[in-house]
Amino acid sequence: GPLEETSLPLFFGWFLSPTFKDKLKGMAEDLLKTLGTLDAFKKHLADFTGEAEKEVNLEQYFHQTGPLHCTTKFCDFGKAEGAKEYAEKPSVKEWYGRMTELTLSALFITPRTLGARVTLSQEQLELWPDDTKAESTPDLPAGSRAHVTLGCAEGVEPVQTGLDLLEIIQLQQQGQEGEKVQDLELGPLAYYGKGIWVLSLSEPSLVPALFSSYYG
Ligand code: A2P
């Protein structure tokens, strides 16, 4: 019936607690501010502008709306493949409405997105959908895509953040460590080419988050 058809959310995920949300936003803002001043960034400015001469204000380049979260399963109100199966998983029912602590291991910036990489625990991986293994990168470990979208460039959809992260992890798996640029306060900053910048957090950030769903 109609009730059943509308019972699945836009997505399931972990929603960051308000206090830590502001802390993470602050970390990202600091990174953008610093990156914008680095000669190494200015050298590769064309990655962002398309023309080497143009200026870019990184602090105004990315936009974020909605709650800060780490998507586990995008259900699209039931239209996405495997949505119903996911919602019925025992682990999903068990964890629904409960808090967990997410480990943020890196911040990344590309010309399209700004995100935080989430390193999932074994327990958290139980909430990761199985079907994502069938995505374009079957060689990567489950949960590789886990992230928090902190911002998107004009005209870019948030789904892009996970794809950008997968590209970074694939580069790392191929043995690329990026070109080390500088040690920042939070850890080493590396450039991976094509406008991809990664700040690895020397001390991973632990963020309380609530497992729930979003109906938009
Ligand atoms: P993300 O998890 O990277 O933030 P939208 O507003 O575009 O409908 O997306 C709602 C949420 O679902 C966003 O958090 C978004 O990306 C995520 N999302 C959108 N499409 C997909 C998809 N095809 N696969 C995985 N996550 C998606």
PDB file of C-alpha atoms and ligand atoms in Angstrom:
ATOM      1  CA  GLY A   1       0.000   0.000   0.000  1.00  0.00           C
ATOM      2  CA  PRO A   2       1.001   3.703  -0.144  1.00  0.00           C
ATOM      3  CA  LEU A   3       2.247   3.697   3.440  1.00  0.00           C
ATOM      4  CA  GLU A   4       4.678   0.913   2.693  1.00  0.00           C
ATOM      5  CA  GLU A   5       5.860   2.625  -0.468  1.00  0.00           C
ATOM      6  CA  THR A   6       6.787   5.792   1.386  1.00  0.00           C
ATOM      7  CA  SER A   7       8.267   4.173   4.461  1.00  0.00           C
ATOM      8  CA  LEU A   8      11.867   4.113   3.250  1.00  0.00           C
ATOM      9  CA  PRO A   9      13.999   7.216   3.815  1.00  0.00           C
ATOM     10  CA  LEU A  10      16.187   9.204   1.433  1.00  0.00           C
ATOM     11  CA  PHE A  11      19.158   7.669   3.231  1.00  0.00           C
ATOM     12  CA  PHE A  12      20.364   5.980   6.411  1.00  0.00           C
ATOM     13  CA  GLY A  13      23.478   7.258   8.109  1.00  0.00           C
ATOM     14  CA  TRP A  14      25.277   8.541  11.180  1.00  0.00           C
ATOM     15  CA  PHE A  15      24.368  12.110  12.103  1.00  0.00           C
ATOM     16  CA  LEU A  16      27.092  14.112  13.815  1.00  0.00           C
ATOM     17  CA  SER A  17      26.342  15.553  17.229  1.00  0.00           C
ATOM     18  CA  PRO A  18      25.868  19.356  17.112  1.00  0.00           C
ATOM     19  CA  THR A  19      28.908  20.200  19.247  1.00  0.00           C
ATOM     20  CA  PHE A  20      31.310  18.222  17.095  1.00  0.00           C
ATOM     21  CA  LYS A  21      29.683  19.408  13.925  1.00  0.00           C
ATOM     22  CA  ASP A  22      30.886  22.917  14.690  1.00  0.00           C
ATOM     23  CA  LYS A  23      34.339  21.636  15.613  1.00  0.00           C
ATOM     24  CA  LEU A  24      34.651  19.772  12.305  1.00  0.00           C
ATOM     25  CA  LYS A  25      33.411  22.753  10.336  1.00  0.00           C
ATOM     26  CA  GLY A  26      36.037  24.845  12.121  1.00  0.00           C
ATOM     27  CA  MET A  27      38.771  22.377  11.204  1.00  0.00           C
ATOM     28  CA  ALA A  28      37.708  22.465   7.565  1.00  0.00           C
ATOM     29  CA  GLU A  29      37.542  26.262   7.547  1.00  0.00           C
ATOM     30  CA  ASP A  30      41.058  26.476   8.989  1.00  0.00           C
ATOM     31  CA  LEU A  31      42.332  24.080   6.345  1.00  0.00           C
ATOM     32  CA  LEU A  32      40.745  26.071   3.513  1.00  0.00           C
ATOM     33  CA  LYS A  33      42.171  29.286   4.912  1.00  0.00           C
ATOM     34  CA  THR A  34      45.670  27.807   5.167  1.00  0.00           C
ATOM     35  CA  LEU A  35      45.586  26.011   1.826  1.00  0.00           C
ATOM     36  CA  GLY A  36      44.603  29.199   0.043  1.00  0.00           C
ATOM     37  CA  THR A  37      47.769  30.927   1.238  1.00  0.00           C
ATOM     38  CA  LEU A  38      50.224  28.170   0.251  1.00  0.00           C
ATOM     39  CA  ASP A  39      52.493  28.678  -2.761  1.00  0.00           C
ATOM     40  CA  ALA A  40      52.022  24.995  -3.606  1.00  0.00           C
ATOM     41  CA  PHE A  41      48.286  25.613  -3.915  1.00  0.00           C
ATOM     42  CA  LYS A  42      48.746  28.781  -5.972  1.00  0.00           C
ATOM     43  CA  LYS A  43      51.018  26.820  -8.301  1.00  0.00           C
ATOM     44  CA  HIS A  44      48.164  24.401  -9.014  1.00  0.00           C
ATOM     45  CA  LEU A  45      45.421  27.026  -8.957  1.00  0.00           C
ATOM     46  CA  ALA A  46      44.368  26.152 -12.498  1.00  0.00           C
ATOM     47  CA  ASP A  47      42.969  22.866 -11.122  1.00  0.00           C
ATOM     48  CA  PHE A  48      40.287  24.989  -9.492  1.00  0.00           C
ATOM     49  CA  THR A  49      39.866  27.895 -11.860  1.00  0.00           C
ATOM     50  CA  GLY A  50      40.700  26.468 -15.248  1.00  0.00           C
ATOM     51  CA  GLU A  51      42.885  29.544 -15.820  1.00  0.00           C
ATOM     52  CA  ALA A  52      46.125  29.986 -13.899  1.00  0.00           C
ATOM     53  CA  GLU A  53      45.683  33.765 -13.538  1.00  0.00           C
ATOM     54  CA  LYS A  54      42.305  33.756 -11.868  1.00  0.00           C
ATOM     55  CA  GLU A  55      41.892  34.052  -8.114  1.00  0.00           C
ATOM     56  CA  VAL A  56      39.899  31.619  -6.017  1.00  0.00           C
ATOM     57  CA  ASN A  57      38.524  32.218  -2.540  1.00  0.00           C
ATOM     58  CA  LEU A  58      38.476  28.716  -1.099  1.00  0.00           C
ATOM     59  CA  GLU A  59      36.491  29.854   1.906  1.00  0.00           C
ATOM     60  CA  GLN A  60      33.588  30.707  -0.393  1.00  0.00           C
ATOM     61  CA  TYR A  61      34.139  27.951  -2.934  1.00  0.00           C
ATOM     62  CA  PHE A  62      32.261  25.124  -1.155  1.00  0.00           C
ATOM     63  CA  HIS A  63      28.649  25.090   0.001  1.00  0.00           C
ATOM     64  CA  GLN A  64      26.978  22.732   2.439  1.00  0.00           C
ATOM     65  CA  THR A  65      23.339  22.312   3.343  1.00  0.00           C
ATOM     66  CA  GLY A  66      21.475  19.855   5.528  1.00  0.00           C
ATOM     67  CA  PRO A  67      22.762  17.902   8.504  1.00  0.00           C
ATOM     68  CA  LEU A  68      26.400  16.808   8.643  1.00  0.00           C
ATOM     69  CA  HIS A  69      26.375  13.037   8.361  1.00  0.00           C
ATOM     70  CA  CYS A  70      28.031   9.913   7.053  1.00  0.00           C
ATOM     71  CA  THR A  71      25.669   8.137   4.665  1.00  0.00           C
ATOM     72  CA  THR A  72      25.549   4.365   5.074  1.00  0.00           C
ATOM     73  CA  LYS A  73      22.808   3.523   2.564  1.00  0.00           C
ATOM     74  CA  PHE A  74      21.276   5.872   0.013  1.00  0.00           C
ATOM     75  CA  CYS A  75      17.711   4.533  -0.349  1.00  0.00           C
ATOM     76  CA  ASP A  76      16.081   7.237  -2.451  1.00  0.00           C
ATOM     77  CA  PHE A  77      12.759   6.503  -0.695  1.00  0.00           C
ATOM     78  CA  GLY A  78      12.991   2.889  -1.791  1.00  0.00           C
ATOM     79  CA  LYS A  79      13.902   3.515  -5.423  1.00  0.00           C
ATOM     80  CA  ALA A  80      17.585   2.630  -4.899  1.00  0.00           C
ATOM     81  CA  GLU A  81      18.606  -0.972  -5.379  1.00  0.00           C
ATOM     82  CA  GLY A  82      18.808  -2.938  -2.159  1.00  0.00           C
ATOM     83  CA  ALA A  83      17.041  -0.238  -0.118  1.00  0.00           C
ATOM     84  CA  LYS A  84      14.371  -2.496   1.321  1.00  0.00           C
ATOM     85  CA  GLU A  85      16.837  -5.290   2.103  1.00  0.00           C
ATOM     86  CA  TYR A  86      19.076  -2.812   3.888  1.00  0.00           C
ATOM     87  CA  ALA A  87      16.243  -1.389   6.010  1.00  0.00           C
ATOM     88  CA  GLU A  88      15.365  -4.910   7.073  1.00  0.00           C
ATOM     89  CA  LYS A  89      18.871  -5.928   8.113  1.00  0.00           C
ATOM     90  CA  PRO A  90      18.952  -6.987  11.782  1.00  0.00           C
ATOM     91  CA  SER A  91      22.005  -4.786  12.420  1.00  0.00           C
ATOM     92  CA  VAL A  92      20.174  -1.747  11.047  1.00  0.00           C
ATOM     93  CA  LYS A  93      17.203  -2.344  13.314  1.00  0.00           C
ATOM     94  CA  GLU A  94      19.447  -3.002  16.274  1.00  0.00           C
ATOM     95  CA  TRP A  95      21.523   0.152  15.842  1.00  0.00           C
ATOM     96  CA  TYR A  96      18.712   2.478  14.828  1.00  0.00           C
ATOM     97  CA  GLY A  97      18.540   5.467  17.202  1.00  0.00           C
ATOM     98  CA  ARG A  98      21.804   4.597  18.919  1.00  0.00           C
ATOM     99  CA  MET A  99      25.009   6.600  19.228  1.00  0.00           C
ATOM    100  CA  THR A 100      28.431   5.561  18.016  1.00  0.00           C
ATOM    101  CA  GLU A 101      31.825   7.229  17.806  1.00  0.00           C
ATOM    102  CA  LEU A 102      33.056   7.869  14.276  1.00  0.00           C
ATOM    103  CA  THR A 103      36.781   8.112  13.567  1.00  0.00           C
ATOM    104  CA  LEU A 104      37.695  10.869  11.136  1.00  0.00           C
ATOM    105  CA  SER A 105      41.101  10.091   9.662  1.00  0.00           C
ATOM    106  CA  ALA A 106      41.604  12.724   6.968  1.00  0.00           C
ATOM    107  CA  LEU A 107      40.210  15.849   5.365  1.00  0.00           C
ATOM    108  CA  PHE A 108      40.243  16.104   1.581  1.00  0.00           C
ATOM    109  CA  ILE A 109      39.693  18.853  -0.939  1.00  0.00           C
ATOM    110  CA  THR A 110      39.138  18.490  -4.662  1.00  0.00           C
ATOM    111  CA  PRO A 111      37.885  21.029  -7.233  1.00  0.00           C
ATOM    112  CA  ARG A 112      34.455  19.440  -6.699  1.00  0.00           C
ATOM    113  CA  THR A 113      34.127  18.529  -3.032  1.00  0.00           C
ATOM    114  CA  LEU A 114      35.341  19.009   0.532  1.00  0.00           C
ATOM    115  CA  GLY A 115      35.039  15.984   2.795  1.00  0.00           C
ATOM    116  CA  ALA A 116      36.241  14.078   5.811  1.00  0.00           C
ATOM    117  CA  ARG A 117      37.274  10.450   5.519  1.00  0.00           C
ATOM    118  CA  VAL A 118      35.669   8.139   8.061  1.00  0.00           C
ATOM    119  CA  THR A 119      37.492   4.986   9.132  1.00  0.00           C
ATOM    120  CA  LEU A 120      34.843   2.486  10.208  1.00  0.00           C
ATOM    121  CA  SER A 121      35.245   0.001  13.047  1.00  0.00           C
ATOM    122  CA  GLN A 122      34.311  -3.675  12.575  1.00  0.00           C
ATOM    123  CA  GLU A 123      31.083  -3.004  14.435  1.00  0.00           C
ATOM    124  CA  GLN A 124      30.249  -0.001  12.263  1.00  0.00           C
ATOM    125  CA  LEU A 125      30.982  -2.006   9.123  1.00  0.00           C
ATOM    126  CA  GLU A 126      27.988  -4.157   9.992  1.00  0.00           C
ATOM    127  CA  LEU A 127      25.855  -1.179   9.002  1.00  0.00           C
ATOM    128  CA  TRP A 128      27.640  -0.786   5.687  1.00  0.00           C
ATOM    129  CA  PRO A 129      25.543  -2.109   2.782  1.00  0.00           C
ATOM    130  CA  ASP A 130      26.890  -5.196   1.029  1.00  0.00           C
ATOM    131  CA  ASP A 131      25.842  -4.032  -2.418  1.00  0.00           C
ATOM    132  CA  THR A 132      28.399  -1.227  -2.614  1.00  0.00           C
ATOM    133  CA  LYS A 133      31.008  -3.891  -3.261  1.00  0.00           C
ATOM    134  CA  ALA A 134      29.482  -4.143  -6.701  1.00  0.00           C
ATOM    135  CA  GLU A 135      30.389  -0.521  -7.432  1.00  0.00           C
ATOM    136  CA  SER A 136      33.044   0.534  -9.897  1.00  0.00           C
ATOM    137  CA  THR A 137      35.843  -0.239  -7.452  1.00  0.00           C
ATOM    138  CA  PRO A 138      35.441  -3.854  -6.341  1.00  0.00           C
ATOM    139  CA  ASP A 139      39.094  -4.064  -5.325  1.00  0.00           C
ATOM    140  CA  LEU A 140      38.732  -1.633  -2.421  1.00  0.00           C
ATOM    141  CA  PRO A 141      37.850  -2.820   1.096  1.00  0.00           C
ATOM    142  CA  ALA A 142      34.224  -2.455   2.224  1.00  0.00           C
ATOM    143  CA  GLY A 143      33.537   0.918   3.771  1.00  0.00           C
ATOM    144  CA  SER A 144      36.263   2.711   1.804  1.00  0.00           C
ATOM    145  CA  ARG A 145      33.714   5.242   0.667  1.00  0.00           C
ATOM    146  CA  ALA A 146      32.648   6.241   4.213  1.00  0.00           C
ATOM    147  CA  HIS A 147      32.868  10.020   4.561  1.00  0.00           C
ATOM    148  CA  VAL A 148      31.201  13.204   5.698  1.00  0.00           C
ATOM    149  CA  THR A 149      30.453  15.727   2.961  1.00  0.00           C
ATOM    150  CA  LEU A 150      31.547  19.141   4.231  1.00  0.00           C
ATOM    151  CA  GLY A 151      30.897  21.065   1.055  1.00  0.00           C
ATOM    152  CA  CYS A 152      30.390  20.955  -2.685  1.00  0.00           C
ATOM    153  CA  ALA A 153      31.435  23.378  -5.409  1.00  0.00           C
ATOM    154  CA  GLU A 154      28.738  25.225  -7.333  1.00  0.00           C
ATOM    155  CA  GLY A 155      26.639  22.782  -9.339  1.00  0.00           C
ATOM    156  CA  VAL A 156      28.147  19.634  -7.785  1.00  0.00           C
ATOM    157  CA  GLU A 157      25.913  17.027  -6.068  1.00  0.00           C
ATOM    158  CA  PRO A 158      27.002  15.612  -2.688  1.00  0.00           C
ATOM    159  CA  VAL A 159      27.172  12.081  -4.098  1.00  0.00           C
ATOM    160  CA  GLN A 160      30.428  13.242  -5.704  1.00  0.00           C
ATOM    161  CA  THR A 161      32.268  13.397  -2.362  1.00  0.00           C
ATOM    162  CA  GLY A 162      32.285   9.614  -1.983  1.00  0.00           C
ATOM    163  CA  LEU A 163      33.483   9.181  -5.555  1.00  0.00           C
ATOM    164  CA  ASP A 164      36.321  11.641  -4.957  1.00  0.00           C
ATOM    165  CA  LEU A 165      37.306   9.729  -1.818  1.00  0.00           C
ATOM    166  CA  LEU A 166      37.303   6.418  -3.703  1.00  0.00           C
ATOM    167  CA  GLU A 167      39.630   7.967  -6.281  1.00  0.00           C
ATOM    168  CA  ILE A 168      42.004   9.063  -3.499  1.00  0.00           C
ATOM    169  CA  ILE A 169      41.987   5.631  -1.859  1.00  0.00           C
ATOM    170  CA  GLN A 170      42.568   3.967  -5.186  1.00  0.00           C
ATOM    171  CA  LEU A 171      45.598   6.194  -5.770  1.00  0.00           C
ATOM    172  CA  GLN A 172      46.894   5.310  -2.308  1.00  0.00           C
ATOM    173  CA  GLN A 173      46.339   1.595  -2.946  1.00  0.00           C
ATOM    174  CA  GLN A 174      48.377   1.916  -6.114  1.00  0.00           C
ATOM    175  CA  GLY A 175      51.237   3.100  -3.928  1.00  0.00           C
ATOM    176  CA  GLN A 176      50.876   6.828  -4.496  1.00  0.00           C
ATOM    177  CA  GLU A 177      51.397   8.786  -1.312  1.00  0.00           C
ATOM    178  CA  GLY A 178      50.965  12.123  -2.947  1.00  0.00           C
ATOM    179  CA  GLU A 179      53.546  14.847  -2.990  1.00  0.00           C
ATOM    180  CA  LYS A 180      54.096  15.926   0.588  1.00  0.00           C
ATOM    181  CA  VAL A 181      53.540  19.653   0.763  1.00  0.00           C
ATOM    182  CA  GLN A 182      53.840  20.663   4.387  1.00  0.00           C
ATOM    183  CA  ASP A 183      53.176  19.614   7.961  1.00  0.00           C
ATOM    184  CA  LEU A 184      50.144  21.515   9.170  1.00  0.00           C
ATOM    185  CA  GLU A 185      48.986  21.738  12.765  1.00  0.00           C
ATOM    186  CA  LEU A 186      46.679  18.715  12.346  1.00  0.00           C
ATOM    187  CA  GLY A 187      49.018  16.580  10.233  1.00  0.00           C
ATOM    188  CA  PRO A 188      50.786  16.247   6.897  1.00  0.00           C
ATOM    189  CA  LEU A 189      49.228  17.794   3.787  1.00  0.00           C
ATOM    190  CA  ALA A 190      49.802  16.037   0.457  1.00  0.00           C
ATOM    191  CA  TYR A 191      48.971  16.854  -3.168  1.00  0.00           C
ATOM    192  CA  TYR A 192      47.782  13.989  -5.359  1.00  0.00           C
ATOM    193  CA  GLY A 193      47.498  15.879  -8.644  1.00  0.00           C
ATOM    194  CA  LYS A 194      44.353  17.047 -10.468  1.00  0.00           C
ATOM    195  CA  GLY A 195      43.466  19.403  -7.618  1.00  0.00           C
ATOM    196  CA  ILE A 196      43.320  16.670  -4.965  1.00  0.00           C
ATOM    197  CA  TRP A 197      44.649  17.710  -1.538  1.00  0.00           C
ATOM    198  CA  VAL A 198      44.644  15.421   1.489  1.00  0.00           C
ATOM    199  CA  LEU A 199      45.318  16.335   5.102  1.00  0.00           C
ATOM    200  CA  SER A 200      45.939  13.158   7.104  1.00  0.00           C
ATOM    201  CA  LEU A 201      45.013  13.724  10.715  1.00  0.00           C
ATOM    202  CA  SER A 202      47.939  12.772  12.957  1.00  0.00           C
ATOM    203  CA  GLU A 203      45.430  12.251  15.724  1.00  0.00           C
ATOM    204  CA  PRO A 204      42.175  10.937  14.315  1.00  0.00           C
ATOM    205  CA  SER A 205      39.183  12.979  15.390  1.00  0.00           C
ATOM    206  CA  LEU A 206      36.525  11.062  17.328  1.00  0.00           C
ATOM    207  CA  VAL A 207      33.003  12.278  16.705  1.00  0.00           C
ATOM    208  CA  PRO A 208      29.839  11.075  18.455  1.00  0.00           C
ATOM    209  CA  ALA A 209      27.104  10.347  15.924  1.00  0.00           C
ATOM    210  CA  LEU A 210      23.557   9.006  15.936  1.00  0.00           C
ATOM    211  CA  PHE A 211      22.537   6.206  13.566  1.00  0.00           C
ATOM    212  CA  SER A 212      19.255   7.255  12.020  1.00  0.00           C
ATOM    213  CA  SER A 213      17.653   8.127   8.706  1.00  0.00           C
ATOM    214  CA  TYR A 214      16.732  11.226   6.747  1.00  0.00           C
ATOM    215  CA  TYR A 215      13.531  11.823   4.851  1.00  0.00           C
ATOM    216  CA  GLY A 216      14.462  15.217   3.325  1.00  0.00           C
TER     217      GLY A 216
HETATM  218  P1  A2P B   1      27.008  12.139   0.580  1.00  0.00           P
HETATM  219  O1  A2P B   1      26.767  10.912   1.391  1.00  0.00           O
HETATM  220  O2  A2P B   1      28.306  12.131  -0.093  1.00  0.00           O
HETATM  221  O3  A2P B   1      26.860  13.400   1.364  1.00  0.00           O
HETATM  222  P2  A2P B   1      20.878  14.257  -2.244  1.00  0.00           P
HETATM  223  O4  A2P B   1      20.692  15.500  -1.420  1.00  0.00           O
HETATM  224  O5  A2P B   1      21.700  14.471  -3.461  1.00  0.00           O
HETATM  225  O6  A2P B   1      19.593  13.551  -2.499  1.00  0.00           O
HETATM  226  O7  A2P B   1      21.735  13.272  -1.327  1.00  0.00           O
HETATM  227  C1  A2P B   1      21.368  12.984  -0.030  1.00  0.00           C
HETATM  228  C2  A2P B   1      22.497  12.239   0.641  1.00  0.00           C
HETATM  229  O8  A2P B   1      22.676  10.947   0.064  1.00  0.00           O
HETATM  230  C3  A2P B   1      23.828  12.921   0.532  1.00  0.00           C
HETATM  231  O9  A2P B   1      24.422  12.768   1.777  1.00  0.00           O
HETATM  232  C4  A2P B   1      24.543  12.197  -0.577  1.00  0.00           C
HETATM  233  O10 A2P B   1      25.927  12.162  -0.625  1.00  0.00           O
HETATM  234  C5  A2P B   1      23.961  10.819  -0.487  1.00  0.00           C
HETATM  235  N1  A2P B   1      23.833  10.232  -1.823  1.00  0.00           N
HETATM  236  C6  A2P B   1      23.162  10.749  -2.867  1.00  0.00           C
HETATM  237  N2  A2P B   1      23.184   9.907  -3.919  1.00  0.00           N
HETATM  238  C7  A2P B   1      23.906   8.824  -3.538  1.00  0.00           C
HETATM  239  C8  A2P B   1      24.296   7.610  -4.165  1.00  0.00           C
HETATM  240  N3  A2P B   1      23.954   7.329  -5.423  1.00  0.00           N
HETATM  241  N4  A2P B   1      25.054   6.743  -3.462  1.00  0.00           N
HETATM  242  C9  A2P B   1      25.420   7.018  -2.210  1.00  0.00           C
HETATM  243  N5  A2P B   1      25.075   8.138  -1.550  1.00  0.00           N
HETATM  244  C10 A2P B   1      24.332   9.045  -2.193  1.00  0.00           C
END
